[in-house]
């Protein structure tokens, strides 16, 4: 092993320590790929990172903790309490600039998705506020199992980053995807994550997200099923790409894990959303309209609760809400505007109409007809519609759709 390290070091001298000053938690779970994390740990240290290791109890069956303790020059944590002392998963979680879980087994993945905390690694994951990156490793059918796919979608939708498995011969002898990425590739991914090469650095982006709520009387309102997942994922992807993000969002039920640089502006109604957007608009370069804004609101707000009366019907008169995207479209000049379209029929045609009426440069079309798409899901299947171009994308986690939109913007700029 020593010879191998010497060989690597001399062949790839790393004069500049690319992770100098970075604090990296390396989590290791019980997979045969754990041996690769020995090299990963060494590479991270060589690049100047301060590394702390957490192993799940089953990981220790594959590699002894003393190996990692020696390489990281730090004690290894396995249990929530060691030698009758609390391991302080909270401090470990808050200490890190990135929590890299490699290898990630199907078992730990499932526990991360459901929020279990029955070991030090999982409790630290739940307490961690930094970037979380996972490099899964498992056998072919475990990787393809619907439960694994769903668990992965769940954690990705919450902002966890994925270093995908690679194809090859697996421990079982089966051939296919499931091998953990090579330690060199995981290292490069980590370095890139911290590099200053942020393609949207210096750009300011306005994102609208979630539903709006239009009050009828003091106890009732009109709204829709938007959860905010798509818009919040976009805000995170933009901030990860270096943009300064202003997120104007309607009432959402979920506590989203948000990049700490994002400025949130919670609003309730479409009118309030327009006011917030108008206020922020002058200083932004790009606007993305992911909110599902109520097109109509009650003509009048009734001060007292509307009483049930005789008869089977009640007429509620509605009036049009302002169209935020169209209003800002009128003054956009050379800013980039990306809209969403949620359609149920004549999708491309309707999306193209919105390009014109709302002065969008591109419309992200999602259809309620596509399984796993639109409101509430962790996934979305979208089509990028421009006046002369159409790009159909496959069903994927909203976090990945958000990255596709960021890549589109980077190319466009
Ligand atoms: O929040 P999720 O549960 O994750 O769901 C995501 C989503 C389905 C809400 C999102 O992907 C989406 O499609 N958002 C736009 C939904 C919508 O209102 O579509 P629309 O076709 O009615 O509006 C077209 C565009 O005009 C949208 O960019 C919308 O934000 C904007 N608009 C619409 C009406 C209005 N009064 N003001 C607006 O700015």
Short mmCIF file of C-alpha atoms and ligand atoms in Angstrom, two decimals:
data_model
loop_
_atom_site.label_atom_id
_atom_site.label_comp_id
_atom_site.label_asym_id
_atom_site.label_seq_id
_atom_site.Cartn_x
_atom_site.Cartn_y
_atom_site.Cartn_z
CA UNK A 1 0.00 0.00 0.00
CA UNK A 2 2.78 2.42 0.87
CA UNK A 3 4.43 1.82 -2.48
CA UNK A 4 1.17 2.52 -4.25
CA UNK A 5 0.79 5.83 -2.45
CA UNK A 6 4.36 6.80 -3.26
CA UNK A 7 3.75 5.94 -6.86
CA UNK A 8 0.53 8.02 -6.99
CA UNK A 9 2.18 10.94 -5.26
CA UNK A 10 5.16 11.08 -7.55
CA UNK A 11 3.14 10.58 -10.73
CA UNK A 12 0.57 13.22 -9.85
CA UNK A 13 2.39 15.81 -7.83
CA UNK A 14 -0.11 18.27 -6.45
CA UNK A 15 1.91 21.43 -5.87
CA UNK A 16 -1.12 23.48 -5.00
CA UNK A 17 -3.22 22.01 -2.19
CA UNK A 18 -6.62 22.37 -3.71
CA UNK A 19 -8.57 21.67 -0.51
CA UNK A 20 -6.41 23.72 1.86
CA UNK A 21 -8.45 24.84 4.86
CA UNK A 22 -11.51 22.76 3.93
CA UNK A 23 -13.09 20.59 6.62
CA UNK A 24 -14.37 17.34 5.22
CA UNK A 25 -16.35 14.70 7.03
CA UNK A 26 -15.89 11.36 5.33
CA UNK A 27 -18.69 8.90 6.12
CA UNK A 28 -18.08 5.23 5.39
CA UNK A 29 -20.80 2.59 5.34
CA UNK A 30 -20.67 -1.20 5.16
CA UNK A 31 -19.73 -2.04 1.59
CA UNK A 32 -16.80 -3.80 0.02
CA UNK A 33 -16.08 -0.46 -1.68
CA UNK A 34 -14.99 0.83 1.76
CA UNK A 35 -11.41 -0.15 0.84
CA UNK A 36 -11.46 2.55 -1.87
CA UNK A 37 -12.23 5.14 0.81
CA UNK A 38 -8.83 4.45 2.34
CA UNK A 39 -7.33 5.96 -0.82
CA UNK A 40 -9.95 8.70 -0.87
CA UNK A 41 -9.09 9.69 2.70
CA UNK A 42 -5.42 9.84 1.78
CA UNK A 43 -6.10 11.95 -1.34
CA UNK A 44 -8.23 14.43 0.63
CA UNK A 45 -5.50 14.84 3.25
CA UNK A 46 -2.83 15.25 0.55
CA UNK A 47 -4.90 18.07 -0.97
CA UNK A 48 -4.78 19.92 2.35
CA UNK A 49 -8.23 19.07 3.71
CA UNK A 50 -8.78 18.43 7.39
CA UNK A 51 -10.57 15.10 7.44
CA UNK A 52 -12.71 13.51 10.13
CA UNK A 53 -14.07 10.01 9.66
CA UNK A 54 -17.38 8.50 10.71
CA UNK A 55 -17.96 4.79 10.09
CA UNK A 56 -21.15 2.83 10.49
CA UNK A 57 -20.68 -0.26 12.69
CA UNK A 58 -20.91 -2.52 9.63
CA UNK A 59 -18.23 -0.53 7.78
CA UNK A 60 -15.74 -1.61 10.44
CA UNK A 61 -16.16 -5.21 9.20
CA UNK A 62 -14.57 -4.17 5.91
CA UNK A 63 -11.79 -1.79 7.02
CA UNK A 64 -10.43 -1.31 10.54
CA UNK A 65 -10.99 2.17 12.05
CA UNK A 66 -7.29 2.38 12.94
CA UNK A 67 -6.46 2.63 9.22
CA UNK A 68 -8.63 5.72 8.86
CA UNK A 69 -7.51 7.19 12.20
CA UNK A 70 -3.89 6.93 11.05
CA UNK A 71 -4.50 8.43 7.62
CA UNK A 72 -6.80 11.23 8.78
CA UNK A 73 -4.74 11.90 11.93
CA UNK A 74 -8.03 12.17 13.80
CA UNK A 75 -10.01 9.76 15.98
CA UNK A 76 -12.73 7.85 14.13
CA UNK A 77 -16.32 8.04 15.37
CA UNK A 78 -18.64 5.03 15.11
CA UNK A 79 -21.18 5.25 17.95
CA UNK A 80 -23.25 8.07 19.34
CA UNK A 81 -21.35 7.55 22.60
CA UNK A 82 -17.77 6.27 22.87
CA UNK A 83 -16.19 5.27 26.22
CA UNK A 84 -19.22 6.67 28.03
CA UNK A 85 -18.75 10.04 26.33
CA UNK A 86 -21.20 11.64 23.94
CA UNK A 87 -19.76 11.77 20.43
CA UNK A 88 -21.42 15.12 19.77
CA UNK A 89 -22.83 14.51 16.32
CA UNK A 90 -24.14 18.10 16.32
CA UNK A 91 -20.65 19.59 16.64
CA UNK A 92 -19.36 17.20 13.94
CA UNK A 93 -22.20 18.11 11.60
CA UNK A 94 -21.71 21.84 12.06
CA UNK A 95 -17.90 21.57 11.82
CA UNK A 96 -17.83 20.34 8.26
CA UNK A 97 -17.69 22.25 4.97
CA UNK A 98 -18.78 19.07 3.22
CA UNK A 99 -20.02 15.67 4.33
CA UNK A 100 -18.95 13.05 1.83
CA UNK A 101 -20.57 9.65 2.29
CA UNK A 102 -18.61 7.11 0.25
CA UNK A 103 -19.50 4.35 -0.09
CA UNK A 104 -23.23 4.79 0.56
CA UNK A 105 -25.09 1.50 0.96
CA UNK A 106 -28.76 0.88 0.15
CA UNK A 107 -29.38 0.48 3.88
CA UNK A 108 -27.93 3.85 4.91
CA UNK A 109 -29.58 5.50 1.90
CA UNK A 110 -33.00 4.20 3.07
CA UNK A 111 -32.35 5.50 6.58
CA UNK A 112 -31.28 8.91 5.25
CA UNK A 113 -34.48 9.10 3.19
CA UNK A 114 -36.66 8.31 6.21
CA UNK A 115 -34.72 10.41 8.72
CA UNK A 116 -33.53 7.60 11.00
CA UNK A 117 -30.70 8.34 13.40
CA UNK A 118 -29.62 5.02 14.91
CA UNK A 119 -25.88 5.56 14.51
CA UNK A 120 -23.35 8.40 14.55
CA UNK A 121 -23.26 8.77 10.76
CA UNK A 122 -27.02 9.18 10.44
CA UNK A 123 -27.38 11.51 13.42
CA UNK A 124 -24.59 13.66 11.99
CA UNK A 125 -26.30 13.67 8.59
CA UNK A 126 -29.46 15.04 10.19
CA UNK A 127 -27.49 17.74 12.03
CA UNK A 128 -25.31 18.73 9.10
CA UNK A 129 -25.78 22.11 7.40
CA UNK A 130 -22.99 21.84 4.87
CA UNK A 131 -22.89 20.32 1.38
CA UNK A 132 -23.70 16.62 1.45
CA UNK A 133 -22.34 14.39 -1.29
CA UNK A 134 -23.00 10.69 -1.66
CA UNK A 135 -21.20 8.06 -3.73
CA UNK A 136 -23.41 4.95 -3.63
CA UNK A 137 -22.13 1.39 -3.99
CA UNK A 138 -24.36 -1.63 -4.22
CA UNK A 139 -25.14 -4.64 -6.33
CA UNK A 140 -26.99 -4.42 -9.64
CA UNK A 141 -30.52 -5.33 -8.56
CA UNK A 142 -30.29 -3.39 -5.31
CA UNK A 143 -29.35 -0.31 -7.36
CA UNK A 144 -32.28 -0.80 -9.75
CA UNK A 145 -34.80 -1.66 -7.02
CA UNK A 146 -37.75 0.82 -6.98
CA UNK A 147 -37.24 1.37 -3.24
CA UNK A 148 -33.62 2.41 -3.80
CA UNK A 149 -34.61 4.66 -6.73
CA UNK A 150 -37.28 6.34 -4.64
CA UNK A 151 -34.97 6.81 -1.64
CA UNK A 152 -32.33 8.34 -3.87
CA UNK A 153 -34.86 10.72 -5.42
CA UNK A 154 -35.96 11.74 -1.94
CA UNK A 155 -32.49 12.69 -0.70
CA UNK A 156 -31.54 14.39 -3.99
CA UNK A 157 -34.71 16.46 -3.84
CA UNK A 158 -33.53 17.67 -0.42
CA UNK A 159 -30.29 18.99 -1.88
CA UNK A 160 -27.93 16.03 -1.45
CA UNK A 161 -25.44 15.77 -4.34
CA UNK A 162 -24.81 12.52 -6.15
CA UNK A 163 -21.60 11.07 -7.52
CA UNK A 164 -23.18 8.42 -9.68
CA UNK A 165 -22.30 4.71 -9.62
CA UNK A 166 -20.26 3.34 -12.51
CA UNK A 167 -20.69 0.27 -14.68
CA UNK A 168 -18.48 -2.76 -14.21
CA UNK A 169 -18.03 -6.09 -12.50
CA UNK A 170 -19.73 -6.14 -9.12
CA UNK A 171 -18.80 -8.06 -5.96
CA UNK A 172 -21.49 -10.64 -6.81
CA UNK A 173 -19.93 -11.29 -10.20
CA UNK A 174 -22.84 -9.57 -11.92
CA UNK A 175 -22.02 -6.94 -14.51
CA UNK A 176 -23.64 -3.49 -14.62
CA UNK A 177 -24.08 -0.24 -12.71
CA UNK A 178 -23.49 -0.29 -8.95
CA UNK A 179 -19.74 0.19 -8.44
CA UNK A 180 -18.71 3.20 -6.40
CA UNK A 181 -16.96 5.89 -8.45
CA UNK A 182 -13.16 5.73 -8.27
CA UNK A 183 -11.55 7.69 -5.41
CA UNK A 184 -9.72 9.93 -7.89
CA UNK A 185 -13.05 10.90 -9.46
CA UNK A 186 -14.65 11.53 -6.07
CA UNK A 187 -11.68 13.74 -5.18
CA UNK A 188 -12.02 15.74 -8.41
CA UNK A 189 -15.76 16.20 -7.81
CA UNK A 190 -15.02 17.50 -4.30
CA UNK A 191 -12.30 19.86 -5.51
CA UNK A 192 -14.63 21.19 -8.20
CA UNK A 193 -17.31 21.78 -5.60
CA UNK A 194 -15.01 24.12 -3.73
CA UNK A 195 -13.34 25.69 -6.74
CA UNK A 196 -14.01 29.33 -7.43
CA UNK A 197 -15.12 28.43 -10.89
CA UNK A 198 -18.74 29.37 -10.27
CA UNK A 199 -20.30 30.03 -13.67
CA UNK A 200 -22.99 32.37 -12.33
CA UNK A 201 -20.73 34.32 -9.96
CA UNK A 202 -21.67 38.00 -10.13
CA UNK A 203 -25.16 37.30 -11.51
CA UNK A 204 -28.26 38.15 -9.55
CA UNK A 205 -31.33 35.97 -10.07
CA UNK A 206 -34.96 36.38 -9.04
CA UNK A 207 -36.88 33.13 -8.55
CA UNK A 208 -40.59 32.88 -7.83
CA UNK A 209 -41.78 29.66 -6.21
CA UNK A 210 -44.72 27.91 -4.61
CA UNK A 211 -48.41 28.76 -4.72
CA UNK A 212 -50.20 32.00 -3.90
CA UNK A 213 -53.17 32.21 -1.58
CA UNK A 214 -56.12 34.48 -2.29
CA UNK A 215 -58.38 35.15 0.69
CA UNK A 216 -62.14 34.86 0.32
CA UNK A 217 -63.03 35.70 3.92
CA UNK A 218 -61.12 35.48 7.24
CA UNK A 219 -61.17 31.66 7.16
CA UNK A 220 -61.09 30.61 3.49
CA UNK A 221 -58.83 31.09 0.50
CA UNK A 222 -58.20 30.01 -3.09
CA UNK A 223 -54.90 28.30 -3.89
CA UNK A 224 -53.37 25.40 -5.85
CA UNK A 225 -51.26 22.29 -5.24
CA UNK A 226 -47.78 23.78 -5.73
CA UNK A 227 -45.41 22.55 -3.01
CA UNK A 228 -42.53 24.88 -3.84
CA UNK A 229 -40.17 21.95 -4.52
CA UNK A 230 -39.29 22.99 -8.08
CA UNK A 231 -38.67 26.65 -7.26
CA UNK A 232 -36.65 25.94 -4.12
CA UNK A 233 -34.53 23.37 -5.99
CA UNK A 234 -33.85 26.03 -8.62
CA UNK A 235 -32.83 28.56 -5.99
CA UNK A 236 -30.33 26.04 -4.56
CA UNK A 237 -28.89 25.10 -7.96
CA UNK A 238 -28.44 28.77 -8.88
CA UNK A 239 -26.75 29.57 -5.55
CA UNK A 240 -24.47 26.52 -5.95
CA UNK A 241 -23.47 27.95 -9.33
CA UNK A 242 -22.44 31.19 -7.59
CA UNK A 243 -25.50 33.35 -8.34
CA UNK A 244 -26.92 35.68 -5.75
CA UNK A 245 -30.51 34.51 -5.43
CA UNK A 246 -33.65 36.38 -4.37
CA UNK A 247 -36.36 33.80 -3.72
CA UNK A 248 -39.91 35.18 -3.61
CA UNK A 249 -42.18 32.37 -2.51
CA UNK A 250 -45.76 31.75 -1.52
CA UNK A 251 -46.85 29.70 1.51
CA UNK A 252 -45.15 26.28 1.51
CA UNK A 253 -45.56 23.44 4.01
CA UNK A 254 -42.07 21.93 3.81
CA UNK A 255 -38.92 23.19 5.58
CA UNK A 256 -36.52 23.12 2.62
CA UNK A 257 -32.77 22.83 3.14
CA UNK A 258 -31.61 26.04 1.46
CA UNK A 259 -28.16 27.31 0.55
CA UNK A 260 -27.48 29.92 3.26
CA UNK A 261 -26.68 32.68 0.72
CA UNK A 262 -30.25 32.69 -0.65
CA UNK A 263 -32.40 35.66 0.36
CA UNK A 264 -35.96 34.55 1.04
CA UNK A 265 -38.98 36.82 0.62
CA UNK A 266 -42.12 35.03 1.84
CA UNK A 267 -45.40 36.39 0.48
CA UNK A 268 -49.00 35.20 0.47
CA UNK A 269 -51.01 36.58 -2.45
CA UNK A 270 -50.24 37.30 -6.10
CA UNK A 271 -50.41 41.05 -5.38
CA UNK A 272 -47.79 40.66 -2.66
CA UNK A 273 -45.62 38.53 -4.97
CA UNK A 274 -45.79 41.23 -7.64
CA UNK A 275 -44.85 43.94 -5.11
CA UNK A 276 -41.82 41.93 -3.91
CA UNK A 277 -40.72 41.16 -7.48
CA UNK A 278 -41.11 44.77 -8.58
CA UNK A 279 -39.01 45.89 -5.64
CA UNK A 280 -36.19 43.43 -6.43
CA UNK A 281 -36.35 43.56 -10.22
CA UNK A 282 -34.08 46.50 -10.99
CA UNK A 283 -30.99 44.84 -9.50
CA UNK A 284 -31.35 41.39 -11.07
CA UNK A 285 -29.99 39.97 -14.33
CA UNK A 286 -32.17 36.88 -14.66
CA UNK A 287 -35.75 36.09 -13.59
CA UNK A 288 -37.21 32.59 -13.34
CA UNK A 289 -40.93 32.26 -12.77
CA UNK A 290 -41.57 28.86 -11.19
CA UNK A 291 -44.46 29.97 -8.97
CA UNK A 292 -47.98 28.76 -9.60
CA UNK A 293 -49.69 32.12 -9.25
CA UNK A 294 -53.47 32.20 -8.89
CA UNK A 295 -54.80 33.73 -12.07
CA UNK A 296 -57.91 34.95 -10.26
CA UNK A 297 -58.85 36.18 -6.81
CA UNK A 298 -62.22 36.91 -5.17
CA UNK A 299 -63.64 40.19 -6.44
CA UNK A 300 -64.17 41.24 -2.86
CA UNK A 301 -62.70 40.11 0.42
CA UNK A 302 -65.58 39.52 2.85
CA UNK A 303 -64.66 40.87 6.28
CA UNK A 304 -66.86 38.40 8.17
CA UNK A 305 -67.01 34.64 7.63
CA UNK A 306 -69.45 33.86 4.81
CA UNK A 307 -72.43 32.05 6.37
CA UNK A 308 -74.04 28.96 4.96
CA UNK A 309 -77.38 29.90 3.44
CA UNK A 310 -80.41 28.07 2.10
CA UNK A 311 -80.08 26.83 -1.43
CA UNK A 312 -77.47 24.57 -3.03
CA UNK A 313 -75.20 27.10 -4.66
CA UNK A 314 -73.11 30.08 -3.72
CA UNK A 315 -71.78 32.42 -6.39
CA UNK A 316 -68.26 33.66 -5.83
CA UNK A 317 -67.24 36.37 -8.29
CA UNK A 318 -63.56 36.39 -9.22
CA UNK A 319 -61.39 39.01 -10.83
CA UNK A 320 -58.06 38.70 -12.58
CA UNK A 321 -54.84 38.85 -10.61
CA UNK A 322 -51.87 40.69 -12.05
CA UNK A 323 -49.69 38.51 -14.27
CA UNK A 324 -46.27 38.94 -12.65
CA UNK A 325 -44.23 37.50 -15.50
CA UNK A 326 -46.12 39.56 -18.11
CA UNK A 327 -45.78 42.75 -16.05
CA UNK A 328 -42.01 42.32 -15.66
CA UNK A 329 -41.81 41.24 -19.32
CA UNK A 330 -42.92 44.75 -20.29
CA UNK A 331 -39.80 46.28 -18.71
CA UNK A 332 -37.30 43.44 -19.16
CA UNK A 333 -34.90 45.02 -21.71
CA UNK A 334 -31.93 42.62 -21.94
CA UNK A 335 -32.58 40.56 -18.83
CA UNK A 336 -33.07 36.82 -19.30
CA UNK A 337 -36.60 35.61 -18.44
CA UNK A 338 -37.44 31.94 -18.03
CA UNK A 339 -41.03 30.94 -17.43
CA UNK A 340 -42.74 27.69 -16.57
CA UNK A 341 -45.87 26.36 -18.19
CA UNK A 342 -48.11 23.81 -16.58
CA UNK A 343 -50.34 22.42 -19.28
CA UNK A 344 -52.88 19.66 -19.74
CA UNK A 345 -53.38 19.89 -23.54
CA UNK A 346 -51.83 21.45 -26.69
CA UNK A 347 -48.74 21.75 -24.58
CA UNK A 348 -46.07 22.96 -27.01
CA UNK A 349 -48.48 25.34 -28.73
CA UNK A 350 -49.58 26.86 -25.42
CA UNK A 351 -45.99 27.10 -24.16
CA UNK A 352 -44.99 28.93 -27.37
CA UNK A 353 -47.87 31.39 -26.86
CA UNK A 354 -46.46 32.16 -23.40
CA UNK A 355 -43.05 32.86 -24.93
CA UNK A 356 -44.67 35.73 -26.78
CA UNK A 357 -47.32 37.02 -24.41
CA UNK A 358 -45.00 37.03 -21.38
CA UNK A 359 -41.76 37.80 -23.28
CA UNK A 360 -40.01 34.69 -22.01
CA UNK A 361 -36.70 33.66 -23.59
CA UNK A 362 -37.48 30.05 -22.76
CA UNK A 363 -40.37 28.15 -21.23
CA UNK A 364 -39.91 25.07 -19.06
CA UNK A 365 -42.95 23.04 -19.94
CA UNK A 366 -44.26 20.44 -17.50
CA UNK A 367 -47.40 18.47 -18.09
CA UNK A 368 -49.88 17.07 -15.61
CA UNK A 369 -50.31 14.22 -18.10
CA UNK A 370 -46.80 12.91 -17.35
CA UNK A 371 -46.59 10.50 -14.42
CA UNK A 372 -44.26 11.90 -11.71
CA UNK A 373 -44.43 15.44 -13.09
CA UNK A 374 -45.69 18.77 -11.86
CA UNK A 375 -47.21 19.58 -8.48
CA UNK A 376 -45.85 18.00 -5.32
CA UNK A 377 -43.63 15.30 -6.83
CA UNK A 378 -39.90 15.10 -6.10
CA UNK A 379 -39.41 14.51 -9.82
CA UNK A 380 -40.33 16.39 -12.97
CA UNK A 381 -40.35 15.66 -16.69
CA UNK A 382 -39.84 18.88 -18.59
CA UNK A 383 -39.36 20.20 -22.10
CA UNK A 384 -37.35 23.35 -22.81
CA UNK A 385 -39.34 25.33 -25.37
CA UNK A 386 -37.81 28.20 -27.32
CA UNK A 387 -39.29 29.85 -30.40
CA UNK A 388 -37.27 27.62 -32.76
CA UNK A 389 -35.98 24.84 -30.51
CA UNK A 390 -37.43 22.10 -28.38
CA UNK A 391 -35.50 19.90 -25.96
CA UNK A 392 -37.31 16.99 -24.30
CA UNK A 393 -35.73 15.83 -21.03
CA UNK A 394 -36.38 12.60 -19.18
CA UNK A 395 -38.12 12.25 -15.81
CA UNK A 396 -35.58 13.13 -13.09
CA UNK A 397 -35.38 14.60 -9.57
CA UNK A 398 -36.32 18.29 -9.44
CA UNK A 399 -32.79 19.03 -8.16
CA UNK A 400 -31.43 17.61 -11.43
CA UNK A 401 -33.99 19.51 -13.54
CA UNK A 402 -32.83 22.64 -11.71
CA UNK A 403 -29.21 21.89 -12.69
CA UNK A 404 -30.31 21.47 -16.33
CA UNK A 405 -31.92 24.90 -16.19
CA UNK A 406 -28.73 26.37 -14.69
CA UNK A 407 -26.68 24.78 -17.50
CA UNK A 408 -29.08 26.25 -20.04
CA UNK A 409 -28.59 29.71 -18.49
CA UNK A 410 -24.79 29.33 -18.44
CA UNK A 411 -24.78 28.43 -22.14
CA UNK A 412 -27.20 31.25 -22.95
CA UNK A 413 -25.04 33.84 -21.23
O1 LIG B 1 -44.12 23.63 -6.60
P1 LIG B 1 -44.08 22.20 -7.12
O2 LIG B 1 -45.04 21.30 -6.38
O3 LIG B 1 -42.67 21.67 -7.16
O4 LIG B 1 -44.59 22.21 -8.64
C1 LIG B 1 -43.85 22.88 -9.60
C2 LIG B 1 -44.76 23.60 -10.61
C3 LIG B 1 -45.60 22.59 -11.33
C4 LIG B 1 -45.65 24.61 -9.88
C5 LIG B 1 -43.81 24.38 -11.58
O5 LIG B 1 -42.96 23.43 -12.21
C6 LIG B 1 -44.61 25.15 -12.62
O6 LIG B 1 -44.98 24.64 -13.67
N1 LIG B 1 -44.88 26.45 -12.31
C7 LIG B 1 -45.72 27.33 -13.14
C8 LIG B 1 -47.15 26.94 -13.00
C9 LIG B 1 -48.06 27.92 -13.70
O7 LIG B 1 -48.63 28.74 -13.06
O8 LIG B 1 -48.07 27.83 -14.98
P2 LIG B 1 -48.94 28.82 -15.94
O9 LIG B 1 -48.88 28.15 -17.23
O10 LIG B 1 -50.26 29.12 -15.34
O11 LIG B 1 -48.10 30.18 -15.93
C10 LIG B 1 -47.11 30.49 -16.90
C11 LIG B 1 -46.02 31.33 -16.29
O12 LIG B 1 -46.49 32.61 -15.89
C12 LIG B 1 -45.34 30.72 -15.09
O13 LIG B 1 -43.96 31.00 -15.18
C13 LIG B 1 -45.97 31.49 -13.91
O14 LIG B 1 -45.07 31.59 -12.80
C14 LIG B 1 -46.22 32.86 -14.53
N2 LIG B 1 -47.40 33.53 -13.97
C15 LIG B 1 -48.65 33.01 -14.13
C16 LIG B 1 -49.75 33.70 -13.66
C17 LIG B 1 -49.55 34.94 -13.01
N3 LIG B 1 -50.59 35.62 -12.54
N4 LIG B 1 -48.33 35.43 -12.84
C18 LIG B 1 -47.24 34.75 -13.32
O15 LIG B 1 -46.09 35.20 -13.15
#
